[in-house]
Tab-separated table of C-alpha atoms and ligand atoms in Angstrom:
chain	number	residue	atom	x	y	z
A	847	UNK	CA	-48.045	-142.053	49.560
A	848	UNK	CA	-48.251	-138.211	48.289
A	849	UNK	CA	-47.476	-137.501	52.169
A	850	UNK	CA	-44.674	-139.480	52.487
A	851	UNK	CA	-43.134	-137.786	49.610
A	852	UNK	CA	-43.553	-134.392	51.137
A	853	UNK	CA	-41.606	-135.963	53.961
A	854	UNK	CA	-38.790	-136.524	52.625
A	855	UNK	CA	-38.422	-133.737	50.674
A	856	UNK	CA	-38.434	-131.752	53.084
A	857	UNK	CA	-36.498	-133.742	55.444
A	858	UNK	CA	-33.621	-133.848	52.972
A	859	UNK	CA	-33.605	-129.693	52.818
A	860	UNK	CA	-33.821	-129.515	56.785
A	861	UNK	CA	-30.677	-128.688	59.056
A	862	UNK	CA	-30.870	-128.785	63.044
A	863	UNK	CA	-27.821	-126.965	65.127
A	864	UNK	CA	-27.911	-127.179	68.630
A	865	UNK	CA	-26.524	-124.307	69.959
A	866	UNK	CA	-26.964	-120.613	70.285
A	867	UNK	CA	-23.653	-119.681	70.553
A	868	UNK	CA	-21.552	-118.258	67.180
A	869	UNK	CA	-20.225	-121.516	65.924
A	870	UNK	CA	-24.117	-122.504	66.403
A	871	UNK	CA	-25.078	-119.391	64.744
A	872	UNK	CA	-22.269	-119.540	61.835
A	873	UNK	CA	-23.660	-122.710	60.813
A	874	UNK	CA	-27.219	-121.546	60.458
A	875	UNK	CA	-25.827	-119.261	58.105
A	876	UNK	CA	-23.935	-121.458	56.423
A	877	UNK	CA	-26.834	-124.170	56.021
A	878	UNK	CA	-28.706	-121.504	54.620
A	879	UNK	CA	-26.351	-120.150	52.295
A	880	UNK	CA	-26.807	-123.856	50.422
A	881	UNK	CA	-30.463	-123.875	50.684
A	882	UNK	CA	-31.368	-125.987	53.493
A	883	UNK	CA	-34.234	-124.927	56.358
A	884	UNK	CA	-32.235	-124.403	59.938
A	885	UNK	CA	-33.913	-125.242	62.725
A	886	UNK	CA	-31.355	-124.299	65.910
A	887	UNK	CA	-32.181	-125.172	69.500
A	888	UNK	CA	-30.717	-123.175	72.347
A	889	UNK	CA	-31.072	-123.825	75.947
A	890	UNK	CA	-30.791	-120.500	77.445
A	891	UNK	CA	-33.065	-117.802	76.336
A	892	UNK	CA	-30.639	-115.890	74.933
A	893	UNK	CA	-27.103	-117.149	74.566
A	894	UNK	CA	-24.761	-117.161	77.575
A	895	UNK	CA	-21.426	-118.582	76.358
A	896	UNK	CA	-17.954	-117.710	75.261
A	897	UNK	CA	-19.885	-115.947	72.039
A	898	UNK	CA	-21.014	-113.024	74.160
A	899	UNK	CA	-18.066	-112.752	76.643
A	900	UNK	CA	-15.388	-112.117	74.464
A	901	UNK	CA	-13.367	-109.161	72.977
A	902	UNK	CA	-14.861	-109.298	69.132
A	903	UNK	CA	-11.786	-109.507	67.705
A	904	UNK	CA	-11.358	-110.732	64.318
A	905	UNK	CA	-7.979	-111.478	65.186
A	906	UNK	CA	-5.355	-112.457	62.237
A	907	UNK	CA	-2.449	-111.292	63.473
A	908	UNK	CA	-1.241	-113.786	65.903
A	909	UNK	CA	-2.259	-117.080	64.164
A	910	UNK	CA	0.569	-119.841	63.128
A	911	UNK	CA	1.718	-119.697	60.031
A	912	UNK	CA	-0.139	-122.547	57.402
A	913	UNK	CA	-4.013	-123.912	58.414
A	914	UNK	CA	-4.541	-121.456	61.320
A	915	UNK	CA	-3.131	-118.387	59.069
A	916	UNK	CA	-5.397	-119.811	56.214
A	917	UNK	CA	-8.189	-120.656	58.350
A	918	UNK	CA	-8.522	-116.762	60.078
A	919	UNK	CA	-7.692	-115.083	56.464
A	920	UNK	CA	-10.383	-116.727	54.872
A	921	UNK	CA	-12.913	-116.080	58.039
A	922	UNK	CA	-11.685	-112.256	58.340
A	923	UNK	CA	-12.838	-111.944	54.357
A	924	UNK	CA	-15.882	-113.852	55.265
A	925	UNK	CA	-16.602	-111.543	58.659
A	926	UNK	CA	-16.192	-108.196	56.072
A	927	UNK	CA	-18.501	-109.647	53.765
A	928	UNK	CA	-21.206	-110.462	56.499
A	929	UNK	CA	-20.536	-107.164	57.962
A	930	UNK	CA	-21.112	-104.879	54.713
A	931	UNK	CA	-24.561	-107.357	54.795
A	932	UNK	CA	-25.659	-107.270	58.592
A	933	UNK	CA	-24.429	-103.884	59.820
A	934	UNK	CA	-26.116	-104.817	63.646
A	935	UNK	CA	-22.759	-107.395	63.481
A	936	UNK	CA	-20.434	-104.046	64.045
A	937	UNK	CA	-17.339	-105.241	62.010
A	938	UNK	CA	-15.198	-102.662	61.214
A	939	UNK	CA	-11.637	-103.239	59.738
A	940	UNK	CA	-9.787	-101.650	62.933
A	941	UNK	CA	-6.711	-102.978	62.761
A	942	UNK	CA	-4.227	-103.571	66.044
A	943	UNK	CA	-1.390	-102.378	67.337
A	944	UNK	CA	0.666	-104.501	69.628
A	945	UNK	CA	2.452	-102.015	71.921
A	946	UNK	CA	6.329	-102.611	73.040
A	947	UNK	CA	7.009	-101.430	76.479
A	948	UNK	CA	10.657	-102.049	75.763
A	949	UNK	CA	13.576	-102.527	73.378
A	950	UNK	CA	13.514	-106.478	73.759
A	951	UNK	CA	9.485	-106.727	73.748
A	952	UNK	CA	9.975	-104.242	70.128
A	953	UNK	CA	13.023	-106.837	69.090
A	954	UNK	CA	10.409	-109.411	68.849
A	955	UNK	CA	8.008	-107.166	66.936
A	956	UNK	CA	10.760	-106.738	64.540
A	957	UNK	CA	11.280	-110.616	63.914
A	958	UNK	CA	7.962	-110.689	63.442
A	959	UNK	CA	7.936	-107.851	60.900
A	960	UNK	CA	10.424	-109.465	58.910
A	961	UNK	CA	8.402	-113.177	58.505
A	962	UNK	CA	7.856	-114.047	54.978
A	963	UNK	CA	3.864	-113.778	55.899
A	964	UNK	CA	4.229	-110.364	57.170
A	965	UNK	CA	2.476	-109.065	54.582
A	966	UNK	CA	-0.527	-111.077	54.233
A	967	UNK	CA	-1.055	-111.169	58.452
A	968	UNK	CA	-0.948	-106.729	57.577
A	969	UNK	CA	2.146	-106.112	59.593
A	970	UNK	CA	4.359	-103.181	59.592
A	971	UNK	CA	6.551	-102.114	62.473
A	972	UNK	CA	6.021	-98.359	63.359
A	973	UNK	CA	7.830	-95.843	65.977
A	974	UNK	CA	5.929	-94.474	68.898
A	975	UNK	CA	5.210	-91.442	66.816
A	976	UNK	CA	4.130	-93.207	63.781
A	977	UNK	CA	1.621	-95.365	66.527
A	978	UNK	CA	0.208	-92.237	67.583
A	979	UNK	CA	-0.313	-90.894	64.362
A	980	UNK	CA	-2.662	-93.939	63.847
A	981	UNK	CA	-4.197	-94.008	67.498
A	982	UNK	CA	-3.602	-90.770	68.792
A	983	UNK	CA	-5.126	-91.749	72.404
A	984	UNK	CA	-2.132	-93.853	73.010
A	985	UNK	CA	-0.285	-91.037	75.158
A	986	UNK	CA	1.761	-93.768	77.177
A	987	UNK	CA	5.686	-94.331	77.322
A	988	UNK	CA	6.817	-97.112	74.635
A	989	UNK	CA	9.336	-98.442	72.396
A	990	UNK	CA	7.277	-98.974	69.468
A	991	UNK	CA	4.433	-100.977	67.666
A	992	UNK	CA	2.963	-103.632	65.490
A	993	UNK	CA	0.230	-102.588	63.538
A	994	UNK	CA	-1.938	-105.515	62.268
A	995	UNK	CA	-3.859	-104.165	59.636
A	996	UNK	CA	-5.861	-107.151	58.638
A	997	UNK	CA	-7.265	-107.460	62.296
A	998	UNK	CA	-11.061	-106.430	62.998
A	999	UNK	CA	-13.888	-106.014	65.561
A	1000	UNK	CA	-17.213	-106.790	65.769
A	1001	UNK	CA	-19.670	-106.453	68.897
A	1002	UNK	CA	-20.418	-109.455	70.745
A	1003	UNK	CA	-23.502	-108.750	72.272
A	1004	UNK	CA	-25.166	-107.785	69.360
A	1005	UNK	CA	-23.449	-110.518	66.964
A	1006	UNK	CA	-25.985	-113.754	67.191
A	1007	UNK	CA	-29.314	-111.669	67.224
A	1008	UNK	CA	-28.103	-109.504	64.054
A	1009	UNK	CA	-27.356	-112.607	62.477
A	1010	UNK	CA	-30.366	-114.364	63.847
A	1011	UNK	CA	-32.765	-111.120	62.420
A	1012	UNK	CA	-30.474	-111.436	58.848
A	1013	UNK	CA	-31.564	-114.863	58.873
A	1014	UNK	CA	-35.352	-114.526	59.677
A	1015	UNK	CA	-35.392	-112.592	56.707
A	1016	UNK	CA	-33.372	-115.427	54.747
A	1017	UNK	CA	-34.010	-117.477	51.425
A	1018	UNK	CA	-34.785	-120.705	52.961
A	1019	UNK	CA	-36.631	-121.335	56.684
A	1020	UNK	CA	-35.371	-120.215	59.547
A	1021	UNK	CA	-36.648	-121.144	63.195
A	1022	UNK	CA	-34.847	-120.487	66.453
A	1023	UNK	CA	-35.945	-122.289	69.812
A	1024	UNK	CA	-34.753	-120.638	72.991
A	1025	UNK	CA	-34.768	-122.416	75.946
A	1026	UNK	CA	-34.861	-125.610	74.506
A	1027	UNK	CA	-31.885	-128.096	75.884
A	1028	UNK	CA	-30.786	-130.925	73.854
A	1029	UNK	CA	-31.181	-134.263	76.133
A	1030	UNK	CA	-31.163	-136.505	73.827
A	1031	UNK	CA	-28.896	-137.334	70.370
A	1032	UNK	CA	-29.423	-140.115	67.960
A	1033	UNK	CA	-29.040	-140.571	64.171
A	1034	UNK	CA	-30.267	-137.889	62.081
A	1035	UNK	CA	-32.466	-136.542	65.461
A	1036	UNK	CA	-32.247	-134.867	68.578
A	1037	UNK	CA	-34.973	-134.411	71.710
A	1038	UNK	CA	-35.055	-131.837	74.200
A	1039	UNK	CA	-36.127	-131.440	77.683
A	1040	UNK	CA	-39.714	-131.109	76.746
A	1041	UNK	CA	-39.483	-134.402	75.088
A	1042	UNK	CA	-40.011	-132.940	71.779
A	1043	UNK	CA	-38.119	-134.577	68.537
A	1044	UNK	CA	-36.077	-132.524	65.710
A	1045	UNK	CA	-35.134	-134.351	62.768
A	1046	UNK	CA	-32.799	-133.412	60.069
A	1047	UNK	CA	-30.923	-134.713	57.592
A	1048	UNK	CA	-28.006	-133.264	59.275
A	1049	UNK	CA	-27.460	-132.304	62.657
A	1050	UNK	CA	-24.635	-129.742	64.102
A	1051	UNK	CA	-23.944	-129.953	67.573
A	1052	UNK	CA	-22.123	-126.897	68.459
A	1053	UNK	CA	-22.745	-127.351	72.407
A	1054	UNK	CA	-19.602	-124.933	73.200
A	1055	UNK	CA	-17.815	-125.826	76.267
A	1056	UNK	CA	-20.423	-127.886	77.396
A	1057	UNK	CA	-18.079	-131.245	77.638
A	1058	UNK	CA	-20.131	-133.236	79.976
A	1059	UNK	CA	-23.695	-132.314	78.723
A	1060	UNK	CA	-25.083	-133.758	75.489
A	1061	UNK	CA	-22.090	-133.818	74.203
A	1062	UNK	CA	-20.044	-135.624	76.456
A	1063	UNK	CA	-21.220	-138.609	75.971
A	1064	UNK	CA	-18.912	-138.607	72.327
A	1065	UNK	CA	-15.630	-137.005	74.566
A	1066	UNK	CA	-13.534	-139.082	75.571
A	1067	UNK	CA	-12.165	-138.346	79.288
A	1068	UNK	CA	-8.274	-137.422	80.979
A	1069	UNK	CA	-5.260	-137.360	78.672
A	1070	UNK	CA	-7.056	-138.639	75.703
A	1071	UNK	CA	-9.644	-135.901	75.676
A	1072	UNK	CA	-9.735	-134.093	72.543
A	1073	UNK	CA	-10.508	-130.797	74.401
A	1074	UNK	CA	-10.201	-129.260	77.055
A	1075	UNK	CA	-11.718	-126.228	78.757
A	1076	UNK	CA	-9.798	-122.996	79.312
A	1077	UNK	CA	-11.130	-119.684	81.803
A	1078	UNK	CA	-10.672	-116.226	81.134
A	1079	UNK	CA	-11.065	-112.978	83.501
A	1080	UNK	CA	-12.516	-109.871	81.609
A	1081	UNK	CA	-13.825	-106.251	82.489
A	1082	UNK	CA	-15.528	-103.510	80.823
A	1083	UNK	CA	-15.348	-99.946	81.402
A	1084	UNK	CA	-17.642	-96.982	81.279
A	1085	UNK	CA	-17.573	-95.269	78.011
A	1086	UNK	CA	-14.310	-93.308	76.979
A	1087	UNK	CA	-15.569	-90.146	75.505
A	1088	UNK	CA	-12.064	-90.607	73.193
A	1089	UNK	CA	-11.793	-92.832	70.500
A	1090	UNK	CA	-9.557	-95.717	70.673
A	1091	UNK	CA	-9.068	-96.325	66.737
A	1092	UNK	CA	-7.346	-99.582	66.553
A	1093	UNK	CA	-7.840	-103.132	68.614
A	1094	UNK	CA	-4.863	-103.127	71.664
A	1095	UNK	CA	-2.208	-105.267	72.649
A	1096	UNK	CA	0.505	-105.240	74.993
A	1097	UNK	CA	4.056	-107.292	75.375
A	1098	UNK	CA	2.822	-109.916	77.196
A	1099	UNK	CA	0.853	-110.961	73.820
A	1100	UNK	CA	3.608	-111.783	72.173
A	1101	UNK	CA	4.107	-114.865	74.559
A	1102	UNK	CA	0.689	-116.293	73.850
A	1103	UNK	CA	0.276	-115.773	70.055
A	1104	UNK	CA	2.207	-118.440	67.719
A	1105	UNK	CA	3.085	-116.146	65.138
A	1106	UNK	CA	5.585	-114.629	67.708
A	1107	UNK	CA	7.574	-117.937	68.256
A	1108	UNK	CA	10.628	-116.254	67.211
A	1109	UNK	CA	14.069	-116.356	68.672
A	1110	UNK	CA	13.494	-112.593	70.127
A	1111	UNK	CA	10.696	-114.652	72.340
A	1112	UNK	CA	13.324	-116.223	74.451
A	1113	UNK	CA	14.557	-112.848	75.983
A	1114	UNK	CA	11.455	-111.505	77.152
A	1115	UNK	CA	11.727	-110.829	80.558
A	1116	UNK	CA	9.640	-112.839	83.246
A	1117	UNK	CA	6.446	-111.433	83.986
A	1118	UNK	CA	5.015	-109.493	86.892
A	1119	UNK	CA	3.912	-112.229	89.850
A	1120	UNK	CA	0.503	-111.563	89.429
A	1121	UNK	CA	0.265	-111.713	86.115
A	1122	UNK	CA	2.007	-114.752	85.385
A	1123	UNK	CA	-0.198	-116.236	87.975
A	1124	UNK	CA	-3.138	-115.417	86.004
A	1125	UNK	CA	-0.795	-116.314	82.421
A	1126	UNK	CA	-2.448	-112.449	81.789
A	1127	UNK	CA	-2.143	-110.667	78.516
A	1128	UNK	CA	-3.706	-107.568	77.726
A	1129	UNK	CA	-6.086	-107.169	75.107
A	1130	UNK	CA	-7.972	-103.748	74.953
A	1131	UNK	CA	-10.892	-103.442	72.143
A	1132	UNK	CA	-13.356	-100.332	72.267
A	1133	UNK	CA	-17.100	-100.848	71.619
A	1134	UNK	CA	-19.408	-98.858	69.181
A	1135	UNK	CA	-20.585	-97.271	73.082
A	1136	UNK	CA	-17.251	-95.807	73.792
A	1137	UNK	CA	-16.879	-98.391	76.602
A	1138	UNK	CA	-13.348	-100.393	76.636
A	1139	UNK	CA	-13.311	-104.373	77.290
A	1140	UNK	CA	-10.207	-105.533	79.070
A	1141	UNK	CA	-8.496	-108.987	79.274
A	1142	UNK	CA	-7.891	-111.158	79.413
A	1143	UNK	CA	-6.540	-114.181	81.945
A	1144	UNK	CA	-6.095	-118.486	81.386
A	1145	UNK	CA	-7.055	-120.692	83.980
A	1146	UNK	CA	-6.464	-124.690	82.769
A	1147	UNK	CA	-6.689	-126.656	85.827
A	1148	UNK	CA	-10.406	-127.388	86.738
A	1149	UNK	CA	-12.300	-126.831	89.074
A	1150	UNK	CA	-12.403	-123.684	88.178
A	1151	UNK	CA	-12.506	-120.465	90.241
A	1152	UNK	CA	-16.091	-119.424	90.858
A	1153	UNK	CA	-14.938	-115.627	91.615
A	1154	UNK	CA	-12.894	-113.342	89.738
A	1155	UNK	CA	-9.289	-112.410	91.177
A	1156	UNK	CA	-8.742	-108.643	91.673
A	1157	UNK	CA	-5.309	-109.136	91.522
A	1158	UNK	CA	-5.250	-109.856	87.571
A	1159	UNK	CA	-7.721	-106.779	86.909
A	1160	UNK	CA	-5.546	-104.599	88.904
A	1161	UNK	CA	-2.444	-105.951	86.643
A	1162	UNK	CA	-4.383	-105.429	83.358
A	1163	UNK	CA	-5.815	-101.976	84.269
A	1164	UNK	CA	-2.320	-100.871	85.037
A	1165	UNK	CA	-1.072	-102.283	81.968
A	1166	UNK	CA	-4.134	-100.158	79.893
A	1167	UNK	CA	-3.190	-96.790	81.458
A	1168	UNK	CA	0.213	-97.579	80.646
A	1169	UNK	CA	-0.425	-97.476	76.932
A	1170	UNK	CA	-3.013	-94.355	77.171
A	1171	UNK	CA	-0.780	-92.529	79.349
A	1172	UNK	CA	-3.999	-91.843	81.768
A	1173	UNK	CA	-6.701	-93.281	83.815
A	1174	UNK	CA	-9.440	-95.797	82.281
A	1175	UNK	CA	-12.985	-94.449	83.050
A	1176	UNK	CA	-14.612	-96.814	86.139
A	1177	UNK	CA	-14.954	-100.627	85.794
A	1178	UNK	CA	-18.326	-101.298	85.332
A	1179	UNK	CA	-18.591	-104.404	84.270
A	1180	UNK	CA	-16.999	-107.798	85.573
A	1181	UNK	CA	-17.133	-111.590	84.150
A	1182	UNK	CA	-15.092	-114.617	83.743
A	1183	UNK	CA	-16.078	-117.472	80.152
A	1184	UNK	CA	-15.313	-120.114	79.437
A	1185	UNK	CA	-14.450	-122.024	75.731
A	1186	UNK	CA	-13.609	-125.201	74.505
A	1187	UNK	CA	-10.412	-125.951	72.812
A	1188	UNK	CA	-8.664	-128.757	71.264
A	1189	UNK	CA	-6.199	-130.497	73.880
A	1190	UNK	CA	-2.760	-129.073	73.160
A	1191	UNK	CA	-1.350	-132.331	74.629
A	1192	UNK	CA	-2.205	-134.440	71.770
A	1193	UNK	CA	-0.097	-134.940	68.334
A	1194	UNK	CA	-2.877	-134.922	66.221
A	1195	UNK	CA	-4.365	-131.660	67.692
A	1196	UNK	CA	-6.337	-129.580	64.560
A	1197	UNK	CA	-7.740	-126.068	65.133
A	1198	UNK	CA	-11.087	-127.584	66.485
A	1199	UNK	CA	-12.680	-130.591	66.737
A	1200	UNK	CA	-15.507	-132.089	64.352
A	1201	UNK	CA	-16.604	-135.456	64.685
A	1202	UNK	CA	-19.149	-137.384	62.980
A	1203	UNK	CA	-21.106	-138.740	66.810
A	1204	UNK	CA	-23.885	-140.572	64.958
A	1205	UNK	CA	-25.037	-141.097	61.283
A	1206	UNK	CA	-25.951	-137.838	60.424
A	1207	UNK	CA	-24.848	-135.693	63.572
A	1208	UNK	CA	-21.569	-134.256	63.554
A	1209	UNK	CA	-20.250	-132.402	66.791
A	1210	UNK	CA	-18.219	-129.036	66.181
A	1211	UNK	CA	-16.422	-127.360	69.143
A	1212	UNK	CA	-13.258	-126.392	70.276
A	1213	UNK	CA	-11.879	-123.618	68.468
A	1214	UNK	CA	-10.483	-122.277	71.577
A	1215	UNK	CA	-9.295	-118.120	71.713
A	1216	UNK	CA	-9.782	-118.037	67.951
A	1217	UNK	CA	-13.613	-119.082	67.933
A	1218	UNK	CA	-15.078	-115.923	67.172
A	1219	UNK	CA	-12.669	-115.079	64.359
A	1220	UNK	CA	-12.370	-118.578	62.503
A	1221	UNK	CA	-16.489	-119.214	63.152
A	1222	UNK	CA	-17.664	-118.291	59.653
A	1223	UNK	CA	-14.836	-120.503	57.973
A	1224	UNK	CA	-15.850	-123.583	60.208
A	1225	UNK	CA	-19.180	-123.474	59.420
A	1226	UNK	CA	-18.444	-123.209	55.397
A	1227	UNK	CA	-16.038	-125.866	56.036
A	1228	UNK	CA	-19.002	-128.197	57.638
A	1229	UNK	CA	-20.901	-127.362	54.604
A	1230	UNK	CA	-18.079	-127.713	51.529
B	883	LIG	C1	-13.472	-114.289	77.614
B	883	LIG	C2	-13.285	-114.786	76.223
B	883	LIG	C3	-12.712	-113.955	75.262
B	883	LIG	C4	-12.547	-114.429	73.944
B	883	LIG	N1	-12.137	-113.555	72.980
B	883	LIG	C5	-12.143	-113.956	71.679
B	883	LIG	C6	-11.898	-113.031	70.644
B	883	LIG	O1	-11.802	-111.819	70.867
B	883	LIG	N2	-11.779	-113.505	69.365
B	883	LIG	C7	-11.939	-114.827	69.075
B	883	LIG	O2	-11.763	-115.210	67.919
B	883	LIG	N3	-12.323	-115.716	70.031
B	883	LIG	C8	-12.431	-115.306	71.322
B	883	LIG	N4	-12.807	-116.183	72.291
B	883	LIG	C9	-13.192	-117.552	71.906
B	883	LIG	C10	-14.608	-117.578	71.360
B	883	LIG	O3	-15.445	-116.744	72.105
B	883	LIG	C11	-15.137	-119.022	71.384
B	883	LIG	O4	-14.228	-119.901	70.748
B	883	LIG	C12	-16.476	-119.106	70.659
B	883	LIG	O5	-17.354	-118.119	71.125
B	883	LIG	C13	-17.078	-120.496	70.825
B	883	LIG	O6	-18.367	-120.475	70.257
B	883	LIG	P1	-19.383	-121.680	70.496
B	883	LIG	O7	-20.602	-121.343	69.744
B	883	LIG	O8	-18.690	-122.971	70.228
B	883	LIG	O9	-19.617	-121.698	72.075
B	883	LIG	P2	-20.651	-120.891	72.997
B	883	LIG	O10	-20.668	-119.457	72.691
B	883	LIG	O11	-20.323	-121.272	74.405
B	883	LIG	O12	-22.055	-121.478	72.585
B	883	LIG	C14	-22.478	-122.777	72.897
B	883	LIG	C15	-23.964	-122.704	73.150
B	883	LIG	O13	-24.502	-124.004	73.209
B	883	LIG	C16	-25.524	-123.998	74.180
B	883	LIG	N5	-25.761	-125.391	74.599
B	883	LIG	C17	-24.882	-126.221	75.215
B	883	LIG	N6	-25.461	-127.412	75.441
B	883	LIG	C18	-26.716	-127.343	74.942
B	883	LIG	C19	-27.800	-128.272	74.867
B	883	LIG	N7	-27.693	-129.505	75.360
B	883	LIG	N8	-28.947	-127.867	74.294
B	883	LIG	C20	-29.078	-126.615	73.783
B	883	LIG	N9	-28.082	-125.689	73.838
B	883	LIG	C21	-26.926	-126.062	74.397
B	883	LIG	C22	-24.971	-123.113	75.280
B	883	LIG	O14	-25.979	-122.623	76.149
B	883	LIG	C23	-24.285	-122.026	74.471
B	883	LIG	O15	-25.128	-120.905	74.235
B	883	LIG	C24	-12.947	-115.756	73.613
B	883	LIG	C25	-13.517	-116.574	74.592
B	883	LIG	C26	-13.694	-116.105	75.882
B	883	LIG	C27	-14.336	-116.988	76.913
């Protein structure tokens, strides 16, 4: 009787995540934040996914105005707070500048300058010289700038085991299980591939793009589909001995970001072949090595690529030593990702998908280009 007690008190304190990935790793945080034990299953040995291919960018700028605004605002606060806590994360409050090439590409900048947000996404429209007064690397031709003051950085490869050693060292229990994959799902439990059992009163399955694996089973398929999966091209460089002070954007960002659907949008010109094929936009972030990571590409239609396209790296390094007015130190580094994100194509479309799959099990995914920013307010929102 005494034992089956025990049981259940700790069985009602006990969270398992599947997932090693940041929305995975967010949640840990979360769960521990209100006191439960986290136990959080990963099937790699280290994490592979979207969480360690991307740029790091804490990126507020861009989002549409309402939820998504609301949703990065609160993470970015939530990312600085973590970050003064867990310095391995890397945040630092870098800001961005999104770089005009032209007078039409700065027209837009303007419009976006003069939204009623402005001030809470941290805009303010500068001249070239007042851009290189704030990053004085950028050396290129241009019209003018956007800084976004609110945007950050942190340091992808580093992110999930700082947070994983912050947690180790947490109030309540803390276990993470490499290599473990998640075969099995039912209420308030999960197996994995050695057949062993994890029970919790809650479990988070934050599988990533992983839509026909463990998960897929609770996705529907074709036009229904709540997500979908999108593919991105990225490079890194050697180190710049320079520092690059702020986050980087070009024109071409300006089509992809919702903040900038503003009437100025409609006289952009068309853009180069390749990178329209590739839908490229550059994105330029410097990490705490001196290194610069370069995107980035989409790719909708699946199958996939399995190689990366030179064509789209020669298009985005062009664009980079367009803005620093000189050559970017060798490529050194090459890789495509992959994320989940909500399926555009449907009305109800939210900023990510939860679901409740079983009693007590509750999928999380989706979050698309914004997962690393909005990852810290997802998970609190699982938790409210
Ligand atoms: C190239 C690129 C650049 C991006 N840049 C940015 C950016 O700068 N800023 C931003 O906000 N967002 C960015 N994003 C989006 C962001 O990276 C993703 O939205 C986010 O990382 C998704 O996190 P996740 O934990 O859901 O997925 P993942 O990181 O993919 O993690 C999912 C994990 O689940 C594991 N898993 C799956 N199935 C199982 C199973 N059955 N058992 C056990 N484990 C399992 C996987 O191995 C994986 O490690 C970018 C994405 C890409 C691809």
């Amino acid at each position: 009787m005494k034992m089956t007690i025990l049981v259940a008190v700790a069985s009602r304190q006990r969270v398992v995540i599947v997932g090693g990935g940041v929305l995975g790793t967010m949640h840990a945080f979360a769960a521990q934040r209100r006191g439960f034990e986290v136990v959080q299953l990963e099937r790699e040995a280290e994490a592979r996914g979207a969480s360690v291919r991307n740029f790091g960018l804490v990126w507020v700028s861009g989002r549409r105005a309402g939820p998504e605004l609301e949703l990065a605002l609160q993470a970015r606060q939530l990312w600085e707070e973590l970050g003064a806590a867990v310095p391995g994360l890397g945040f630092r409050a870098a800001g961005s500048l999104t770089i005009a090439a032209d007078e039409v590409e700065l027209g837009l900048l303007k419009e976006a300058a003069a939204r009623p947000d402005a001030d809470r996404r941290g805009f303010e429209l500068l001249d070239p010289g007042a851009v290189r007064t704030i990053n004085p690397a950028l050396r290129g031709d241009f019209a003018g700038g956007l800084y976004g003051r609110l945007d950050g950085i942190v340091e992808p490869r580093q992110v999930l085991p700082a947070l994983r050693g912050y947690l180790a060292a947490g109030p309540a229990a803390y276990q993470w299980l490499p290599g473990r994959e998640v075969t099995e799902v039912t209420a308030g439990a999960v197996r994995d591939h050695t057949g062993a059992w994890h029970h919790g009163d809650l479990v988070v399955l934050c599988t990533g793009a992983a839509h026909t694996g463990v998960a897929g089973r609770y996705l529907a398929r074709g036009q229904a589909a709540p997500v979908r999966r999108v593919r991105l091209q990225m490079m890194q460089t050697a180190p710049l001995p320079e520092k690059i002070t702020t986050a980087l954007a070009d024109g071409d960002s300006l089509r992809y970001y919702p903040a900038y659907e503003l009437p100025g949008r409609a006289q952009l010109a068309p853009q180069p072949a390749a990178a329209a094929r590739a839908r490229a936009q550059l994105l330029l972030v410097q990490r705490a090595d001196g290194g610069l990571t370069v995107g980035d590409t989409h790719e909708y239609a699946e199958p996939f690529a399995f190689d990366v396209d030179e064509d789209a790296y020669d298009h985005l390094r062009a664009r980079a030593e367009t803005l620093l007015g000189g050559p970017v130190p060798r490529i050194q580094r090459r890789w495509a990702g992959v994320y989940s994100e909500v399926n555009p194509a449907l009305a109800s479309a939210a900023l990510y998908h939860r679901s409740e799959v079983e009693p007590g099990v509750v999928l999380v995914t989706g979050p698309g280009g914004r997962g690393m920013t909005c990852s810290p307010a997802i998970a609190m929102e699982t938790f409210h």
